[in-house]
Every structure is written in structure tokens, then in C-alpha cells.
Amino acid sequence: MSTRALFREDAYLTRCDATVTAIDEQGIHLDQTVFYPLGGGQAGDAGTFTLADGTVIAIADTRKAKFEGATPDDAVHVPAPGQEDALAQLAVGDTVSAEIDWAQRYRRMRLHTASHLICAVLPFPVDGCSITTDYARLDLATVEPIEREDVEAKLNALIGGAHGVHTEWITDDEMAARPELVRTMSVKPPMGLGRVRLLRIENVDLQPCGGTHVRNTGEIGALRIAKLEKKSARTRRLVLELV
Ligand SMILES: [Zn+2]
């Protein structure tokens, strides 16, 4: 039931043809997908499956599949409720056209990439992170005061600097030898596939990440810090929104 995670090679793929490998209580499993499953703080994709006869199934969410021997790439697509008639048309072995809600995903890609910039502006360990369509929330382990206007100015300068964003791969062993790359304490690097994906923002940041990102920081567009608060004595919470 393994899934080929096409979004890891190309986050801009909005659609693919795929074969249904299983249908169970978790949802619909495909041999390959452009749908990002909830993980690393980034929300799971929504979208549609279109069957050969034109029937459309709305997908509300995507999660990591749970089964014996599942890898972090194995995804399951969760149908929106109330589609019994459409789902009755679907069988294992069928080909579907799987298409994500791109407007939603692209906002998440912009916000997700912005959260990497935050790591460069505020080089503190991240102990919580959530990337949604509307905001990116990061909890930074620090007791240092954070100046909102200063951070906003530095962030927007990095966005305006139009830095290239690239994916690189290293082996699990190389990753284990470079623990300094791990910024996010609450999110383990996506290991277990024999290789680890690193996200490099040219001249800005390098860290392991399995999420979806834009190709250039210029695509993020203007940002503002919607919230900056003390979450606990040792944690500052920062919420970013697209302007
Ligand atoms: Zn990332």
C-alpha cells in the first residue's frame, strides 16, 4: 500500500493520476499522491478525486496512513462526510485524477517557508509549530525579549531579498552526525526512509524538513506578526499572517 509522495519532489504539482490501492476505515489509499498528509506542523491537504465516469469525491483532509510497516510517505485521503453514493462508485484498482485545493496549499507553502525565515531571524529552538491556511504559529524556546517591528522588518527584508529555496537529501547517518541542523524539537526530522530531506534557503537557513515550500522567498509576499505573546516563562509564541 506504499504511496509515492510526489509533493516531495515538486510541491507545485496540483494534480496526478493515481491508482486506488486500498479503501478502509482510515480513508482512500493511492499508489502516488500530490496530497500532503498532516505532519511537521503543516495541515493535510484537501481537494478532489475525479473518477473515470466523472464522479467527484471531495477529500477533506490527508493523514499519514497507519498500518504494519507504513513509512512516513504513506498517506490516506479522508473523504468529506455525506458522499456515500460517490464512494460506492470507487473500487480498488480504479484510476482517479487527484487534485489538491491549490489556493489553500499555496498559502500554506508561503507561510511554511516564512516559518523557516523566522528560524533565521530568531535563532531559538522551536518547540511547537502549526502551519494552516490562515497563519503560521511558532513557539520559540527563549526568555529573550522579541521586538515585533524589528522581526517584521527583518522578515520582510528576507522576503524582498528573493532567496532561492532548494531541497537537498542526506543519508540518515549523515543526519545523525549533524544534530545542529535540527531546529524543531517537537518535530523529529523525517527519518526512516534511509535519507533525510533538507530545506536550504540560500544564504539564510538550512534544516531538515519534509513539508512543502515555495521556490523563492519573494513568493511569500508581505507578512505581519499578528500575535506575539509569552506562552510560558520560557516560551514566546509568534503568529504570522499573510498581509
Ligand atoms: Zn519546511
PDB file of C-alpha atoms and ligand atoms in Angstrom:
ATOM      1  CA  MET A   1       0.000   0.000   0.000  1.00  0.00           C
ATOM      2  CA  SER A   2       3.002   2.284  -0.191  1.00  0.00           C
ATOM      3  CA  THR A   3       2.432   5.770  -1.561  1.00  0.00           C
ATOM      4  CA  ARG A   4       4.815   7.730  -3.754  1.00  0.00           C
ATOM      5  CA  ALA A   5       4.882  11.249  -2.284  1.00  0.00           C
ATOM      6  CA  LEU A   6       5.069  13.379  -5.436  1.00  0.00           C
ATOM      7  CA  PHE A   7       4.886  16.661  -3.491  1.00  0.00           C
ATOM      8  CA  ARG A   8       8.327  15.998  -2.017  1.00  0.00           C
ATOM      9  CA  GLU A   9       9.908  16.237  -5.457  1.00  0.00           C
ATOM     10  CA  ASP A  10       7.652  19.003  -6.742  1.00  0.00           C
ATOM     11  CA  ALA A  11       5.445  20.961  -4.346  1.00  0.00           C
ATOM     12  CA  TYR A  12       3.864  22.786  -7.303  1.00  0.00           C
ATOM     13  CA  LEU A  13       2.186  19.658  -8.708  1.00  0.00           C
ATOM     14  CA  THR A  14      -1.529  20.240  -8.278  1.00  0.00           C
ATOM     15  CA  ARG A  15      -2.841  17.051  -9.896  1.00  0.00           C
ATOM     16  CA  CYS A  16      -1.857  13.488 -10.668  1.00  0.00           C
ATOM     17  CA  ASP A  17      -3.430  10.296 -11.931  1.00  0.00           C
ATOM     18  CA  ALA A  18      -3.237   7.553  -9.325  1.00  0.00           C
ATOM     19  CA  THR A  19      -4.462   4.027  -8.683  1.00  0.00           C
ATOM     20  CA  VAL A  20      -6.566   3.187  -5.632  1.00  0.00           C
ATOM     21  CA  THR A  21      -4.605   0.607  -3.614  1.00  0.00           C
ATOM     22  CA  ALA A  22      -6.984   0.250  -0.662  1.00  0.00           C
ATOM     23  CA  ILE A  23     -10.150   1.674   0.835  1.00  0.00           C
ATOM     24  CA  ASP A  24     -10.574   1.225   4.581  1.00  0.00           C
ATOM     25  CA  GLU A  25     -11.839   2.946   7.724  1.00  0.00           C
ATOM     26  CA  GLN A  26      -8.938   5.451   7.509  1.00  0.00           C
ATOM     27  CA  GLY A  27      -9.900   6.546   4.012  1.00  0.00           C
ATOM     28  CA  ILE A  28      -8.604   6.072   0.469  1.00  0.00           C
ATOM     29  CA  HIS A  29      -5.024   4.924  -0.230  1.00  0.00           C
ATOM     30  CA  LEU A  30      -3.329   5.652  -3.572  1.00  0.00           C
ATOM     31  CA  ASP A  31      -0.125   4.388  -5.213  1.00  0.00           C
ATOM     32  CA  GLN A  32       1.041   8.021  -5.586  1.00  0.00           C
ATOM     33  CA  THR A  33      -0.282  11.378  -4.496  1.00  0.00           C
ATOM     34  CA  VAL A  34       0.100  15.140  -4.653  1.00  0.00           C
ATOM     35  CA  PHE A  35      -1.809  15.476  -1.327  1.00  0.00           C
ATOM     36  CA  TYR A  36       0.401  16.420   1.641  1.00  0.00           C
ATOM     37  CA  PRO A  37      -0.500  14.454   4.790  1.00  0.00           C
ATOM     38  CA  LEU A  38      -0.723  16.343   8.102  1.00  0.00           C
ATOM     39  CA  GLY A  39       2.749  16.373   9.606  1.00  0.00           C
ATOM     40  CA  GLY A  40       5.671  18.524  10.677  1.00  0.00           C
ATOM     41  CA  GLY A  41       3.126  21.095  11.815  1.00  0.00           C
ATOM     42  CA  GLN A  42       1.681  21.530   8.317  1.00  0.00           C
ATOM     43  CA  ALA A  43      -2.017  20.815   7.792  1.00  0.00           C
ATOM     44  CA  GLY A  44      -3.146  17.974   5.497  1.00  0.00           C
ATOM     45  CA  ASP A  45      -4.381  18.838   2.007  1.00  0.00           C
ATOM     46  CA  ALA A  46      -7.975  18.915   0.838  1.00  0.00           C
ATOM     47  CA  GLY A  47      -9.107  18.538  -2.784  1.00  0.00           C
ATOM     48  CA  THR A  48     -10.992  16.209  -5.102  1.00  0.00           C
ATOM     49  CA  PHE A  49     -10.741  12.800  -6.729  1.00  0.00           C
ATOM     50  CA  THR A  50     -12.410  12.578 -10.129  1.00  0.00           C
ATOM     51  CA  LEU A  51     -13.301   9.084 -11.297  1.00  0.00           C
ATOM     52  CA  ALA A  52     -13.282   7.859 -14.913  1.00  0.00           C
ATOM     53  CA  ASP A  53     -17.092   8.293 -15.148  1.00  0.00           C
ATOM     54  CA  GLY A  54     -16.883  11.895 -13.954  1.00  0.00           C
ATOM     55  CA  THR A  55     -17.966  11.216 -10.369  1.00  0.00           C
ATOM     56  CA  VAL A  56     -16.239  13.640  -7.994  1.00  0.00           C
ATOM     57  CA  ILE A  57     -15.292  12.729  -4.432  1.00  0.00           C
ATOM     58  CA  ALA A  58     -14.428  15.615  -2.110  1.00  0.00           C
ATOM     59  CA  ILE A  59     -11.365  14.960   0.050  1.00  0.00           C
ATOM     60  CA  ALA A  60     -11.482  16.868   3.335  1.00  0.00           C
ATOM     61  CA  ASP A  61      -8.068  16.002   4.762  1.00  0.00           C
ATOM     62  CA  THR A  62      -4.964  13.879   4.290  1.00  0.00           C
ATOM     63  CA  ARG A  63      -3.246  11.967   7.084  1.00  0.00           C
ATOM     64  CA  LYS A  64      -0.311   9.633   7.470  1.00  0.00           C
ATOM     65  CA  ALA A  65      -1.586   6.093   6.915  1.00  0.00           C
ATOM     66  CA  LYS A  66      -1.393   3.666   9.821  1.00  0.00           C
ATOM     67  CA  PHE A  67      -0.592   0.068   9.001  1.00  0.00           C
ATOM     68  CA  GLU A  68       2.112  -2.505   9.719  1.00  0.00           C
ATOM     69  CA  GLY A  69       5.306  -1.368   8.008  1.00  0.00           C
ATOM     70  CA  ALA A  70       3.951   2.069   6.995  1.00  0.00           C
ATOM     71  CA  THR A  71       6.588   4.666   6.071  1.00  0.00           C
ATOM     72  CA  PRO A  72       6.275   8.435   6.682  1.00  0.00           C
ATOM     73  CA  ASP A  73       5.313   8.818   3.000  1.00  0.00           C
ATOM     74  CA  ASP A  74       2.270   6.566   3.218  1.00  0.00           C
ATOM     75  CA  ALA A  75      -0.790   8.778   3.093  1.00  0.00           C
ATOM     76  CA  VAL A  76      -4.508   8.250   3.416  1.00  0.00           C
ATOM     77  CA  HIS A  77      -7.082  10.595   1.899  1.00  0.00           C
ATOM     78  CA  VAL A  78     -10.094  11.292   4.103  1.00  0.00           C
ATOM     79  CA  PRO A  79     -13.363  11.837   2.183  1.00  0.00           C
ATOM     80  CA  ALA A  80     -15.660  14.642   3.304  1.00  0.00           C
ATOM     81  CA  PRO A  81     -18.787  13.278   5.049  1.00  0.00           C
ATOM     82  CA  GLY A  82     -22.053  12.540   3.221  1.00  0.00           C
ATOM     83  CA  GLN A  83     -20.666  11.123  -0.031  1.00  0.00           C
ATOM     84  CA  GLU A  84     -21.889   7.547   0.245  1.00  0.00           C
ATOM     85  CA  ASP A  85     -23.238   7.486  -3.318  1.00  0.00           C
ATOM     86  CA  ALA A  86     -19.978   8.740  -4.857  1.00  0.00           C
ATOM     87  CA  LEU A  87     -17.844   6.457  -2.682  1.00  0.00           C
ATOM     88  CA  ALA A  88     -19.942   3.465  -3.765  1.00  0.00           C
ATOM     89  CA  GLN A  89     -18.593   4.057  -7.293  1.00  0.00           C
ATOM     90  CA  LEU A  90     -14.983   3.672  -6.143  1.00  0.00           C
ATOM     91  CA  ALA A  91     -13.115   0.362  -6.125  1.00  0.00           C
ATOM     92  CA  VAL A  92      -9.545  -0.819  -5.511  1.00  0.00           C
ATOM     93  CA  GLY A  93      -7.642  -0.748  -8.819  1.00  0.00           C
ATOM     94  CA  ASP A  94      -9.551   2.270 -10.160  1.00  0.00           C
ATOM     95  CA  THR A  95      -7.652   5.222 -11.570  1.00  0.00           C
ATOM     96  CA  VAL A  96      -8.561   8.635 -10.177  1.00  0.00           C
ATOM     97  CA  SER A  97      -7.496  12.148 -11.058  1.00  0.00           C
ATOM     98  CA  ALA A  98      -6.354  13.506  -7.694  1.00  0.00           C
ATOM     99  CA  GLU A  99      -6.276  17.289  -7.447  1.00  0.00           C
ATOM    100  CA  ILE A 100      -5.468  19.405  -4.415  1.00  0.00           C
ATOM    101  CA  ASP A 101      -7.088  22.651  -3.340  1.00  0.00           C
ATOM    102  CA  TRP A 102      -4.171  24.689  -4.688  1.00  0.00           C
ATOM    103  CA  ALA A 103      -5.234  28.099  -3.351  1.00  0.00           C
ATOM    104  CA  GLN A 104      -5.208  26.657   0.156  1.00  0.00           C
ATOM    105  CA  ARG A 105      -1.967  24.727  -0.299  1.00  0.00           C
ATOM    106  CA  TYR A 106      -0.111  27.675  -1.835  1.00  0.00           C
ATOM    107  CA  ARG A 107      -0.944  29.855   1.175  1.00  0.00           C
ATOM    108  CA  ARG A 108       0.427  27.084   3.391  1.00  0.00           C
ATOM    109  CA  MET A 109       3.595  26.860   1.275  1.00  0.00           C
ATOM    110  CA  ARG A 110       4.143  30.604   1.633  1.00  0.00           C
ATOM    111  CA  LEU A 111       3.532  30.531   5.389  1.00  0.00           C
ATOM    112  CA  HIS A 112       5.606  27.392   5.847  1.00  0.00           C
ATOM    113  CA  THR A 113       8.577  28.919   4.035  1.00  0.00           C
ATOM    114  CA  ALA A 114       8.145  32.051   6.155  1.00  0.00           C
ATOM    115  CA  SER A 115       8.440  29.916   9.292  1.00  0.00           C
ATOM    116  CA  HIS A 116      11.935  28.890   8.114  1.00  0.00           C
ATOM    117  CA  LEU A 117      12.815  32.579   7.801  1.00  0.00           C
ATOM    118  CA  ILE A 118      11.695  33.087  11.401  1.00  0.00           C
ATOM    119  CA  CYS A 119      14.271  30.471  12.427  1.00  0.00           C
ATOM    120  CA  ALA A 120      16.951  32.624  10.781  1.00  0.00           C
ATOM    121  CA  VAL A 121      15.724  35.903  12.299  1.00  0.00           C
ATOM    122  CA  LEU A 122      15.119  34.400  15.736  1.00  0.00           C
ATOM    123  CA  PRO A 123      17.645  31.562  16.117  1.00  0.00           C
ATOM    124  CA  PHE A 124      15.966  29.880  19.071  1.00  0.00           C
ATOM    125  CA  PRO A 125      14.804  26.255  19.307  1.00  0.00           C
ATOM    126  CA  VAL A 126      11.265  25.770  18.024  1.00  0.00           C
ATOM    127  CA  ASP A 127       9.171  23.705  20.414  1.00  0.00           C
ATOM    128  CA  GLY A 128       5.863  23.887  18.587  1.00  0.00           C
ATOM    129  CA  CYS A 129       4.728  24.792  15.107  1.00  0.00           C
ATOM    130  CA  SER A 130       1.449  24.889  13.207  1.00  0.00           C
ATOM    131  CA  ILE A 131       1.023  25.870   9.564  1.00  0.00           C
ATOM    132  CA  THR A 132      -2.555  26.468   8.437  1.00  0.00           C
ATOM    133  CA  THR A 133      -4.154  28.271   5.506  1.00  0.00           C
ATOM    134  CA  ASP A 134      -4.513  31.429   7.571  1.00  0.00           C
ATOM    135  CA  TYR A 135      -1.476  31.610   9.812  1.00  0.00           C
ATOM    136  CA  ALA A 136       1.817  30.109  10.913  1.00  0.00           C
ATOM    137  CA  ARG A 137       2.234  29.730  14.653  1.00  0.00           C
ATOM    138  CA  LEU A 138       5.646  29.098  16.171  1.00  0.00           C
ATOM    139  CA  ASP A 139       6.590  28.582  19.797  1.00  0.00           C
ATOM    140  CA  LEU A 140      10.185  29.601  20.411  1.00  0.00           C
ATOM    141  CA  ALA A 141      12.082  28.409  23.448  1.00  0.00           C
ATOM    142  CA  THR A 142      13.625  31.645  24.675  1.00  0.00           C
ATOM    143  CA  VAL A 143      13.443  34.111  27.526  1.00  0.00           C
ATOM    144  CA  GLU A 144      14.827  36.901  25.321  1.00  0.00           C
ATOM    145  CA  PRO A 145      12.517  39.824  24.555  1.00  0.00           C
ATOM    146  CA  ILE A 146      11.329  39.850  20.918  1.00  0.00           C
ATOM    147  CA  GLU A 147      10.741  43.159  19.161  1.00  0.00           C
ATOM    148  CA  ARG A 148       7.792  42.887  16.808  1.00  0.00           C
ATOM    149  CA  GLU A 149       8.779  45.705  14.446  1.00  0.00           C
ATOM    150  CA  ASP A 150      12.377  44.562  14.283  1.00  0.00           C
ATOM    151  CA  VAL A 151      11.351  40.978  13.434  1.00  0.00           C
ATOM    152  CA  GLU A 152       8.795  42.129  10.854  1.00  0.00           C
ATOM    153  CA  ALA A 153      11.400  44.347   9.180  1.00  0.00           C
ATOM    154  CA  LYS A 154      13.998  41.551   9.055  1.00  0.00           C
ATOM    155  CA  LEU A 155      11.451  39.039   7.761  1.00  0.00           C
ATOM    156  CA  ASN A 156      10.223  41.333   5.026  1.00  0.00           C
ATOM    157  CA  ALA A 157      13.833  42.078   4.050  1.00  0.00           C
ATOM    158  CA  LEU A 158      14.486  38.330   3.596  1.00  0.00           C
ATOM    159  CA  ILE A 159      11.291  38.037   1.546  1.00  0.00           C
ATOM    160  CA  GLY A 160      12.273  41.045  -0.565  1.00  0.00           C
ATOM    161  CA  GLY A 161      15.755  39.537  -0.973  1.00  0.00           C
ATOM    162  CA  ALA A 162      14.216  36.854  -3.224  1.00  0.00           C
ATOM    163  CA  HIS A 163      16.373  33.997  -1.910  1.00  0.00           C
ATOM    164  CA  GLY A 164      16.201  30.678  -3.754  1.00  0.00           C
ATOM    165  CA  VAL A 165      14.692  27.723  -1.863  1.00  0.00           C
ATOM    166  CA  HIS A 166      16.048  24.231  -2.611  1.00  0.00           C
ATOM    167  CA  THR A 167      15.683  20.675  -1.435  1.00  0.00           C
ATOM    168  CA  GLU A 168      18.758  18.559  -0.674  1.00  0.00           C
ATOM    169  CA  TRP A 169      18.986  14.997   0.554  1.00  0.00           C
ATOM    170  CA  ILE A 170      21.417  13.423   3.023  1.00  0.00           C
ATOM    171  CA  THR A 171      21.505   9.906   4.446  1.00  0.00           C
ATOM    172  CA  ASP A 172      20.086   9.070   7.886  1.00  0.00           C
ATOM    173  CA  ASP A 173      23.678   8.512   9.075  1.00  0.00           C
ATOM    174  CA  GLU A 174      24.812  11.937   7.857  1.00  0.00           C
ATOM    175  CA  MET A 175      21.801  13.466   9.606  1.00  0.00           C
ATOM    176  CA  ALA A 176      22.617  11.684  12.867  1.00  0.00           C
ATOM    177  CA  ALA A 177      26.125  13.185  12.648  1.00  0.00           C
ATOM    178  CA  ARG A 178      24.758  16.726  12.270  1.00  0.00           C
ATOM    179  CA  PRO A 179      22.299  17.260  15.159  1.00  0.00           C
ATOM    180  CA  GLU A 180      22.908  21.027  14.968  1.00  0.00           C
ATOM    181  CA  LEU A 181      20.693  21.092  11.884  1.00  0.00           C
ATOM    182  CA  VAL A 182      17.619  20.234  13.911  1.00  0.00           C
ATOM    183  CA  ARG A 183      15.779  23.391  14.964  1.00  0.00           C
ATOM    184  CA  THR A 184      12.434  21.975  15.794  1.00  0.00           C
ATOM    185  CA  MET A 185      12.454  19.975  18.980  1.00  0.00           C
ATOM    186  CA  SER A 186       8.812  18.954  18.707  1.00  0.00           C
ATOM    187  CA  VAL A 187       9.155  17.670  15.148  1.00  0.00           C
ATOM    188  CA  LYS A 188      11.616  14.896  14.507  1.00  0.00           C
ATOM    189  CA  PRO A 189      13.457  15.041  11.197  1.00  0.00           C
ATOM    190  CA  PRO A 190      11.644  12.902   8.625  1.00  0.00           C
ATOM    191  CA  MET A 191      13.934   9.876   9.068  1.00  0.00           C
ATOM    192  CA  GLY A 192      13.208   6.214   8.433  1.00  0.00           C
ATOM    193  CA  LEU A 193      13.311   6.337   4.646  1.00  0.00           C
ATOM    194  CA  GLY A 194      17.107   5.964   4.554  1.00  0.00           C
ATOM    195  CA  ARG A 195      17.557   9.589   3.605  1.00  0.00           C
ATOM    196  CA  VAL A 196      16.573  12.928   5.083  1.00  0.00           C
ATOM    197  CA  ARG A 197      15.296  15.920   3.212  1.00  0.00           C
ATOM    198  CA  LEU A 198      16.933  19.250   3.951  1.00  0.00           C
ATOM    199  CA  LEU A 199      15.473  22.586   3.022  1.00  0.00           C
ATOM    200  CA  ARG A 200      18.023  25.217   2.065  1.00  0.00           C
ATOM    201  CA  ILE A 201      17.141  28.878   1.740  1.00  0.00           C
ATOM    202  CA  GLU A 202      20.171  30.347   0.002  1.00  0.00           C
ATOM    203  CA  ASN A 203      22.343  32.350   2.393  1.00  0.00           C
ATOM    204  CA  VAL A 204      19.639  32.193   5.059  1.00  0.00           C
ATOM    205  CA  ASP A 205      18.792  28.812   6.572  1.00  0.00           C
ATOM    206  CA  LEU A 206      19.332  25.051   6.318  1.00  0.00           C
ATOM    207  CA  GLN A 207      17.311  22.489   8.265  1.00  0.00           C
ATOM    208  CA  PRO A 208      15.603  19.144   7.815  1.00  0.00           C
ATOM    209  CA  CYS A 209      12.004  19.440   6.682  1.00  0.00           C
ATOM    210  CA  GLY A 210       9.531  17.249   4.844  1.00  0.00           C
ATOM    211  CA  GLY A 211       6.959  19.970   4.188  1.00  0.00           C
ATOM    212  CA  THR A 212       6.025  21.944   1.086  1.00  0.00           C
ATOM    213  CA  HIS A 213       7.733  25.261   0.307  1.00  0.00           C
ATOM    214  CA  VAL A 214       7.775  27.967  -2.342  1.00  0.00           C
ATOM    215  CA  ARG A 215      10.747  28.143  -4.760  1.00  0.00           C
ATOM    216  CA  ASN A 216      11.799  31.640  -3.829  1.00  0.00           C
ATOM    217  CA  THR A 217      11.249  33.736  -0.698  1.00  0.00           C
ATOM    218  CA  GLY A 218       9.892  36.506  -2.932  1.00  0.00           C
ATOM    219  CA  GLU A 219       6.766  34.393  -3.449  1.00  0.00           C
ATOM    220  CA  ILE A 220       5.875  34.654   0.244  1.00  0.00           C
ATOM    221  CA  GLY A 221       4.756  38.278  -0.130  1.00  0.00           C
ATOM    222  CA  ALA A 222       4.329  40.734   2.723  1.00  0.00           C
ATOM    223  CA  LEU A 223       3.827  39.317   6.203  1.00  0.00           C
ATOM    224  CA  ARG A 224       2.819  40.698   9.531  1.00  0.00           C
ATOM    225  CA  ILE A 225       3.168  39.425  13.053  1.00  0.00           C
ATOM    226  CA  ALA A 226      -0.443  39.084  14.136  1.00  0.00           C
ATOM    227  CA  LYS A 227       0.431  37.984  17.641  1.00  0.00           C
ATOM    228  CA  LEU A 228       3.486  37.929  19.863  1.00  0.00           C
ATOM    229  CA  GLU A 229       2.989  36.661  23.365  1.00  0.00           C
ATOM    230  CA  LYS A 230       4.557  34.919  26.296  1.00  0.00           C
ATOM    231  CA  LYS A 231       3.224  31.381  26.181  1.00  0.00           C
ATOM    232  CA  SER A 232       5.151  30.347  29.269  1.00  0.00           C
ATOM    233  CA  ALA A 233       8.126  31.580  31.276  1.00  0.00           C
ATOM    234  CA  ARG A 234      10.450  30.004  28.716  1.00  0.00           C
ATOM    235  CA  THR A 235       8.393  30.162  25.534  1.00  0.00           C
ATOM    236  CA  ARG A 236       7.421  33.018  23.223  1.00  0.00           C
ATOM    237  CA  ARG A 237       4.571  32.415  20.783  1.00  0.00           C
ATOM    238  CA  LEU A 238       4.584  34.157  17.444  1.00  0.00           C
ATOM    239  CA  VAL A 239       1.756  34.126  14.897  1.00  0.00           C
ATOM    240  CA  LEU A 240       2.444  35.196  11.310  1.00  0.00           C
ATOM    241  CA  GLU A 241      -0.201  36.150   8.771  1.00  0.00           C
ATOM    242  CA  LEU A 242      -0.026  36.989   5.093  1.00  0.00           C
ATOM    243  CA  VAL A 243      -0.877  40.650   4.528  1.00  0.00           C
TER     244      VAL A 243
HETATM  245 ZN    ZN B   1       9.751  23.337   5.948  1.00  0.00          ZN
END
